[in-house]
Short mmCIF file of C-alpha atoms in Angstrom, two decimals:
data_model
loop_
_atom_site.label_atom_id
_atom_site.label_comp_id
_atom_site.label_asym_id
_atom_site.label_seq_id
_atom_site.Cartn_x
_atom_site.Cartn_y
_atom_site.Cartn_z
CA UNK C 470 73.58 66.58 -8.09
CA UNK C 471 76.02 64.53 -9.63
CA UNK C 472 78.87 66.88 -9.43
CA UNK C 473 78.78 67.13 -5.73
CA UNK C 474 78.16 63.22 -5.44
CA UNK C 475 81.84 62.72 -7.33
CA UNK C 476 83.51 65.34 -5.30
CA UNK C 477 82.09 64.45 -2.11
CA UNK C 478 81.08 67.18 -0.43
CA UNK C 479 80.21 65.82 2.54
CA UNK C 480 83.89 64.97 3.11
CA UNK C 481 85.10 68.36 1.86
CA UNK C 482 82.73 69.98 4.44
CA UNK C 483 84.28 68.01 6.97
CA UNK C 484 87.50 69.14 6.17
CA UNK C 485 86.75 72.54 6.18
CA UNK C 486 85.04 72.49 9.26
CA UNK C 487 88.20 71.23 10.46
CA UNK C 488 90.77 73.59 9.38
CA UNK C 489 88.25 76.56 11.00
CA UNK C 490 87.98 74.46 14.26
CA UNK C 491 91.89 74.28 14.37
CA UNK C 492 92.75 77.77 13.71
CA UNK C 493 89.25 78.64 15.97
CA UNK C 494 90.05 76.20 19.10
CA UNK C 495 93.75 75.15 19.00
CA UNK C 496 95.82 78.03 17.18
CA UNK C 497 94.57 81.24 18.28
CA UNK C 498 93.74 80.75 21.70
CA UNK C 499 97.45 79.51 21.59
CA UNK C 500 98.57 83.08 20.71
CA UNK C 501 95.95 84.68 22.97
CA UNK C 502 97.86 83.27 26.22
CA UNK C 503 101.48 84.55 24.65
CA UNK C 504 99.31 87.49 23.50
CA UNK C 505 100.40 87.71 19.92
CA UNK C 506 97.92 88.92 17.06
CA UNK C 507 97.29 85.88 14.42
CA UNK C 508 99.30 86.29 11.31
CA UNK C 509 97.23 83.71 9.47
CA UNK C 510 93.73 85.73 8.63
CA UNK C 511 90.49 83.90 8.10
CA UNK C 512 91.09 85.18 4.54
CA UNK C 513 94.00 83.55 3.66
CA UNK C 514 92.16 79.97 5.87
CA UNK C 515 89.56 80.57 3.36
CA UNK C 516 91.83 80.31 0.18
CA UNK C 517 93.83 77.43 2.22
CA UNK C 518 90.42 75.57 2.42
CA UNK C 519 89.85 76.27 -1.21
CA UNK C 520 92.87 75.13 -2.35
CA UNK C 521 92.72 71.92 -0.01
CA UNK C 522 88.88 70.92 -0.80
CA UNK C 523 89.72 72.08 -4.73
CA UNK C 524 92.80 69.06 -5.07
CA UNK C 525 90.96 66.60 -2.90
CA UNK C 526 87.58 66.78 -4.95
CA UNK C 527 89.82 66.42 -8.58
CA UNK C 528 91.49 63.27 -6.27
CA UNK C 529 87.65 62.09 -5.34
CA UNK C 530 86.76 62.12 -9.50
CA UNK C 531 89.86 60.92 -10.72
CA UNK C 532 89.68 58.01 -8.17
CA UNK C 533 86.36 57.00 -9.29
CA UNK C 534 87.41 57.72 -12.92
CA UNK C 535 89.76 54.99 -12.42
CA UNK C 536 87.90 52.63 -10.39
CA UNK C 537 84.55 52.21 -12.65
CA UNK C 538 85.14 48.54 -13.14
CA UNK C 539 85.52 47.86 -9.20
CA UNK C 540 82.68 49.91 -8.48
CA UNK C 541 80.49 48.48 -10.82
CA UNK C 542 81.16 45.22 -8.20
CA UNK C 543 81.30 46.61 -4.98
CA UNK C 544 78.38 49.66 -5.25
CA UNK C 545 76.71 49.16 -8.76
CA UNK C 546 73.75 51.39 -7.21
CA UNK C 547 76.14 54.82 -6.42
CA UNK C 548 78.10 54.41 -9.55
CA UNK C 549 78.44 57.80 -11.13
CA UNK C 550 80.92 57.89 -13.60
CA UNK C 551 79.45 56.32 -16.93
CA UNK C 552 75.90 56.85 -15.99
CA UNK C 553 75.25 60.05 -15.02
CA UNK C 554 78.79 61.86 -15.73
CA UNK C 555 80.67 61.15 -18.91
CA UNK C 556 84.48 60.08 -18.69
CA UNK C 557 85.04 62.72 -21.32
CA UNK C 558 83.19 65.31 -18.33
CA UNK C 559 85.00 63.72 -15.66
CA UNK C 560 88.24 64.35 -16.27
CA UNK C 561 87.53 68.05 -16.99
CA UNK C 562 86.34 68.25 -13.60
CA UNK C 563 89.60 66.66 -12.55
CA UNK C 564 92.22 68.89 -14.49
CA UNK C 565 89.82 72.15 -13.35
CA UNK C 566 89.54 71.21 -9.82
CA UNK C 567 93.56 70.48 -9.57
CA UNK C 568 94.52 73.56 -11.53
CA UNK C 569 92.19 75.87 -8.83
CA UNK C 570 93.52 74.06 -6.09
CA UNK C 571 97.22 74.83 -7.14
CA UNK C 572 96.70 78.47 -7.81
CA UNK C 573 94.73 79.41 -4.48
CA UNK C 574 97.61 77.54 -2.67
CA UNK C 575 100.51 79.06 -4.04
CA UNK C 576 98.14 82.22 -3.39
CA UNK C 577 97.73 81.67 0.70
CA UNK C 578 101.48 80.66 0.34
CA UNK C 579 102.53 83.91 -0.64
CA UNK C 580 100.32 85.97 1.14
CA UNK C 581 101.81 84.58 4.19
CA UNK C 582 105.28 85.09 2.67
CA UNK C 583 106.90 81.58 1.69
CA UNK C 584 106.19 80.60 -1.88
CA UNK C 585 107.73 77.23 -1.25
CA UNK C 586 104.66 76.28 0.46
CA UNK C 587 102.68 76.13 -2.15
CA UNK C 588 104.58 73.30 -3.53
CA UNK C 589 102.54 71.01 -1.33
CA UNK C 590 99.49 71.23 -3.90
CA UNK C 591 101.18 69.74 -7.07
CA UNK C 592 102.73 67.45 -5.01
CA UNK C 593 99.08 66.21 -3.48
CA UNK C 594 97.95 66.05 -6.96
CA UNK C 595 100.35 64.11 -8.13
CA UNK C 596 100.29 61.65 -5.33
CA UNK C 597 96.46 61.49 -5.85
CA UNK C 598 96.71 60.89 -9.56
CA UNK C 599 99.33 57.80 -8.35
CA UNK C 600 96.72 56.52 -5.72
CA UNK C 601 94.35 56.20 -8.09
CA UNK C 602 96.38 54.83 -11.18
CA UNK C 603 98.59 52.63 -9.00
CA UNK C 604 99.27 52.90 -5.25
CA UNK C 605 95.59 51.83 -3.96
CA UNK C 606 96.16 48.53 -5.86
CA UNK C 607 99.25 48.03 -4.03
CA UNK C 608 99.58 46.00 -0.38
CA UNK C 609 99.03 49.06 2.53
CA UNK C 610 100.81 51.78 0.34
CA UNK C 611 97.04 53.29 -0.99
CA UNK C 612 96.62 52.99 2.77
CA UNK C 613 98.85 55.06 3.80
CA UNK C 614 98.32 57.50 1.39
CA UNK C 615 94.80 58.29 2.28
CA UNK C 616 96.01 58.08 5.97
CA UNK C 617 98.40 61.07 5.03
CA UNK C 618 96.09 63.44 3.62
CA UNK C 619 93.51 63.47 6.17
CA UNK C 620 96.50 63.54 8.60
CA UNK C 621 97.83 66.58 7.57
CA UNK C 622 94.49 68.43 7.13
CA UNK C 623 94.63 69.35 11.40
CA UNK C 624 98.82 70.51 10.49
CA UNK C 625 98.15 73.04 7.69
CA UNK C 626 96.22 76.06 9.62
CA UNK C 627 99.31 75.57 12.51
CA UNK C 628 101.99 75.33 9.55
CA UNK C 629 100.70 78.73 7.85
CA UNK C 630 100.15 80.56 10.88
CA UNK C 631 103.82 79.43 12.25
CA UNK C 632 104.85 80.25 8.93
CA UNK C 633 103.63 83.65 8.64
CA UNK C 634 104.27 84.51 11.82
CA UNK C 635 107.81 83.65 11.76
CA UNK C 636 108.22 86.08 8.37
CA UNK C 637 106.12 88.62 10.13
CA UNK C 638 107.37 89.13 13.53
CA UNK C 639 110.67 86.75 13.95
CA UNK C 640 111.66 88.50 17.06
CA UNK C 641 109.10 86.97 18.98
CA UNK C 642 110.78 83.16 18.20
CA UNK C 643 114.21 84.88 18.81
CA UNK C 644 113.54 86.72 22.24
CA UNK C 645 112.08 83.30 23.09
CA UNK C 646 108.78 84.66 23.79
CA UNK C 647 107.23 81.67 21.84
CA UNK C 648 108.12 78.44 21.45
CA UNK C 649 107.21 77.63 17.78
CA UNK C 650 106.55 73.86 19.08
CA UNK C 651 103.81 75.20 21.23
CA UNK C 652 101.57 75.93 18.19
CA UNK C 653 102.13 72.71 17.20
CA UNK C 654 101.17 70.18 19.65
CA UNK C 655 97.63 69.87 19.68
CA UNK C 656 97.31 70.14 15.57
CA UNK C 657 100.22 67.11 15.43
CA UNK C 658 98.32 65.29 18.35
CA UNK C 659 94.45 65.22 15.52
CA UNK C 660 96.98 64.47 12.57
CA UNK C 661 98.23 61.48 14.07
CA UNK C 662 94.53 60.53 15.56
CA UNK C 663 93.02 61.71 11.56
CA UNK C 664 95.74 59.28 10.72
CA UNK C 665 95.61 56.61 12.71
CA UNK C 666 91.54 56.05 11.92
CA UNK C 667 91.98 56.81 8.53
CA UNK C 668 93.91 53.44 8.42
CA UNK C 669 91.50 51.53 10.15
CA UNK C 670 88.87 52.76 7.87
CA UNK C 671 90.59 52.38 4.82
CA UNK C 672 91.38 48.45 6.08
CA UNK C 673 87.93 48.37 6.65
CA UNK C 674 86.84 49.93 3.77
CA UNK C 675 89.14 47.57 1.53
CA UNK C 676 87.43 44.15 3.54
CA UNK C 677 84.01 45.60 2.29
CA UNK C 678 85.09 45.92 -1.34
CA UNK C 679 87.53 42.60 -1.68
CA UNK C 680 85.25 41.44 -4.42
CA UNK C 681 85.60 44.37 -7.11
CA UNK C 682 89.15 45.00 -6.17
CA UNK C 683 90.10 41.18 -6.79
CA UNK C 684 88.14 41.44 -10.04
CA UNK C 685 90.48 44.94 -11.00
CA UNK C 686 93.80 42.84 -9.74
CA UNK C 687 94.21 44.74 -6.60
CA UNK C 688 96.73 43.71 -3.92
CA UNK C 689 95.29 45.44 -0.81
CA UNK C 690 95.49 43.77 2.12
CA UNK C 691 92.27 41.31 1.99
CA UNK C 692 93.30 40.17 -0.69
CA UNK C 693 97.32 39.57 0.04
CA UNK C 694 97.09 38.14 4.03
CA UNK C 695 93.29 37.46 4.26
CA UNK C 696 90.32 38.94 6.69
CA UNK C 697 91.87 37.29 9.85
CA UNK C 698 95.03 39.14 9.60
CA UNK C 699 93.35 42.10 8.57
CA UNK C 700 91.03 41.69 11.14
CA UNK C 701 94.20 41.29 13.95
CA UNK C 702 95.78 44.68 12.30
CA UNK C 703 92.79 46.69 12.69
CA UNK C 704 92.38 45.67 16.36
CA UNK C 705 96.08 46.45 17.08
CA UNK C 706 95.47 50.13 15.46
CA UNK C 707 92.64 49.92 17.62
CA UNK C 708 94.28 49.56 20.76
CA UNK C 709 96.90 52.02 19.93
CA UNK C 710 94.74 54.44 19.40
CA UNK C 711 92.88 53.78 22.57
CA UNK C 712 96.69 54.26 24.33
CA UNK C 713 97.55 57.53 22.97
CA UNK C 714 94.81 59.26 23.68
CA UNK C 715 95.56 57.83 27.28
CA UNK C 716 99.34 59.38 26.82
CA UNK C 717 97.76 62.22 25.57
CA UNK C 718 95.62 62.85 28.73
CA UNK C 719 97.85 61.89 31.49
CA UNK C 720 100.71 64.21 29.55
CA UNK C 721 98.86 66.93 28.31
CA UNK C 722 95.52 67.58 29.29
CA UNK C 723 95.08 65.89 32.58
CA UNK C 724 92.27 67.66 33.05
CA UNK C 725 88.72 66.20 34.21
CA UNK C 726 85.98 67.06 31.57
CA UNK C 727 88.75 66.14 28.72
CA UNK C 728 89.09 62.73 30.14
CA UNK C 729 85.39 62.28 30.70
CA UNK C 730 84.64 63.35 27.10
CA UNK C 731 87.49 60.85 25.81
CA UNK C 732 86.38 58.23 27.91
CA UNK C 733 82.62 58.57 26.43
CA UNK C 734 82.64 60.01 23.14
CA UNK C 735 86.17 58.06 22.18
CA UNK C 736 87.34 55.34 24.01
CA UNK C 737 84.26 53.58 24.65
CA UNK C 738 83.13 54.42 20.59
CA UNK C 739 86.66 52.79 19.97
CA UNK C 740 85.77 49.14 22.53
CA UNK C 741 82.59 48.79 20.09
CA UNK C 742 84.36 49.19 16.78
CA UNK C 743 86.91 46.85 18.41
CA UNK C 744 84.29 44.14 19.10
CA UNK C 745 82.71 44.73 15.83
CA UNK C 746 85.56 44.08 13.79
CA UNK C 747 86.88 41.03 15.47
CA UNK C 748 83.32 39.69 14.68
CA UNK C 749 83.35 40.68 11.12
CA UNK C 750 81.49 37.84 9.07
CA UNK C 751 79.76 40.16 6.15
CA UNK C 752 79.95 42.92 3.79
CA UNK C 753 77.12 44.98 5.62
CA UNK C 754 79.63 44.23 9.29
CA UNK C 755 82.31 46.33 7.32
CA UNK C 756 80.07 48.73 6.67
CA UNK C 757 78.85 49.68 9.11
CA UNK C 758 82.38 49.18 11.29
CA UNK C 759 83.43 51.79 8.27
CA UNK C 760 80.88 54.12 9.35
CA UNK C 761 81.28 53.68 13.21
CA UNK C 762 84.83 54.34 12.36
CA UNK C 763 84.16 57.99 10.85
CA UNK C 764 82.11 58.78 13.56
CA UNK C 765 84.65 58.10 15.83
CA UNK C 766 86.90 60.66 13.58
CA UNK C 767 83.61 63.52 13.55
CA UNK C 768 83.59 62.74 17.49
CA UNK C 769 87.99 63.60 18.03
CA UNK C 770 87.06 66.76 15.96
CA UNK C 771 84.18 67.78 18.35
CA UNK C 772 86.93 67.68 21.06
CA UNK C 773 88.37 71.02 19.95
CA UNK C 774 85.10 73.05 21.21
CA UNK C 775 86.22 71.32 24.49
CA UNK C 776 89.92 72.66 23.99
CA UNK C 777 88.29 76.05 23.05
CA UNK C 778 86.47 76.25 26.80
CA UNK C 779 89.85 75.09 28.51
CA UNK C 780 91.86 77.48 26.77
CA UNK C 781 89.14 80.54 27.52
CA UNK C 782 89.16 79.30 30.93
CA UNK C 783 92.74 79.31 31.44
CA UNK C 784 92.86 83.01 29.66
CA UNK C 785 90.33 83.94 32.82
CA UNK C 786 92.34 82.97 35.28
CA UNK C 787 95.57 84.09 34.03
#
């Protein structure tokens, strides 16, 4: 269906699954050991997932709205927009998708008591709509973009449930029964490892498709300091990657299974992607170093059931 090609749903489901694994795995079993009752209901996740998947499927078609000409270079054969969707159709999808998005999270916002919050949709919009007018033409600043909205996808269950548990029961901050840092950690530690390989695979992503974005007078990174370069910046996000998840361990976790699971399903993912892109000689090598890279992210989020069993085990024994 074309609709859910443009939105990409696959991506959307991703996030989603996500958000529940955060709130399922990192948040509540947080609250379980200082036994405090969530604040944050799967309700109001629900309408936070709505809202979320709603603005980044309006970003998905108004990025390919604006990237036609490109596409019909780098992936003539997926190209949506002008064959099987109408630009006229598009953008209606765009200005619907952003509008639903905006009202479902100023909805969770004040259902958890802070308004304000809400803000954070219009803003996303916005910075989408400048991604894909302006910003992913420009040297690492599309980059980073992208790199910031899949990073704060693990923060936003924490945020809310901080949030509304601060409106809801302050005394438990101010007796220092909690500290709000605590619910924290472990969301900030998968937005800056959702960040981190976002930015390699956006890199990536931009070697593969040097051709169409030369032809729409891009200036990503290819195209301003060249494959080599790129090549060296990749393997140095690479290799910090492969450190802090080694900090992580040895200052967090420290605990057997966890480091056999990174060591497998993370590290060892990360070596190959490292050899593969330092031997990058083809469009098809960034590929499928794109795709090794997002399984790398699906394998980080399949941590958390991991997390889930420590935390239950800890809950047994204490």
């Amino acid at each position: 269906m074309p609709f859910l090609q443009l939105i990409r749903y696959k991506n959307l489901i991703m996030i989603a699954v996500m958000m529940i694994l955060i709130k399922l795995c990192a948040v509540d079993p947080v609250l379980n050991i200082f036994k405090l009752q969530p604040t944050f209901s799967w309700l109001d996740l629900t309408f936070l997932i709505l809202a979320l998947c709603s603005v980044a499927g309006g970003g998905y078609v108004i990025n390919d709205y604006f990237d036609t000409k490109a596409d019909r270079v780098n992936r003539p054969e997926s190209l949506i927009i002008g064959n099987e969707v109408s630009s006229a159709t598009a953008t209606t999808y765009h200005m619907a998708l952003s509008v639903a998005g905006c009202i479902m999270g100023f909805l969770v916002s004040i259902r958890v008591g802070f308004w304000p919050l809400g803000l954070l949709f219009p803003f996303l919009v916005g910075l989408l709509w400048f991604y894909s007018t302006a910003y992913k033409a420009m040297f690492l600043v599309g980059n980073l973009v992208v790199a910031f909205m899949i990073g704060i996808v693990p923060l936003l269950p924490a945020i809310y449930e901080l949030r509304g548990l601060l409106v809801r029961n302050p005394g438990v901050v101010d007796a220092g029964a909690l500290d709000p840092l605590t619910i924290l950690v472990m969301p900030a530690g998968y937005a800056i490892f959702a960040f981190v390989t976002t930015l390699i695979r956006e890199i990536i992503k931009d070697m593969e498709d040097i051709d169409g974005d030369t032809v729409q007078g891009c200036r990503t990174m290819p195209i301003v300091l060249g494959q080599t370069a790129c090549k060296i910046v990749v393997s140095i996000l690479i290799l910090a990657t492969i450190a802090g998840l080694h900090y992580a361990y040895l200052v967090y976790v420290n605990e057997l299974s966890t480091g056999i699971y990174m060591g497998l399903a993370l590290v060892l993912p990360l070596l190959y992607l490292l050899y593969r892109v330092i031997t990058i000689k083809t469009k098809e090598n960034c590929h499928h170093c794109s795709t090794v890279a997002k399984i790398i992210m699906a394998l980080g989020m399949c941590y958390l059931f991991l997390a889930w069993h420590t935390f239950a085990t800890f809950m047994d024994e204490f």
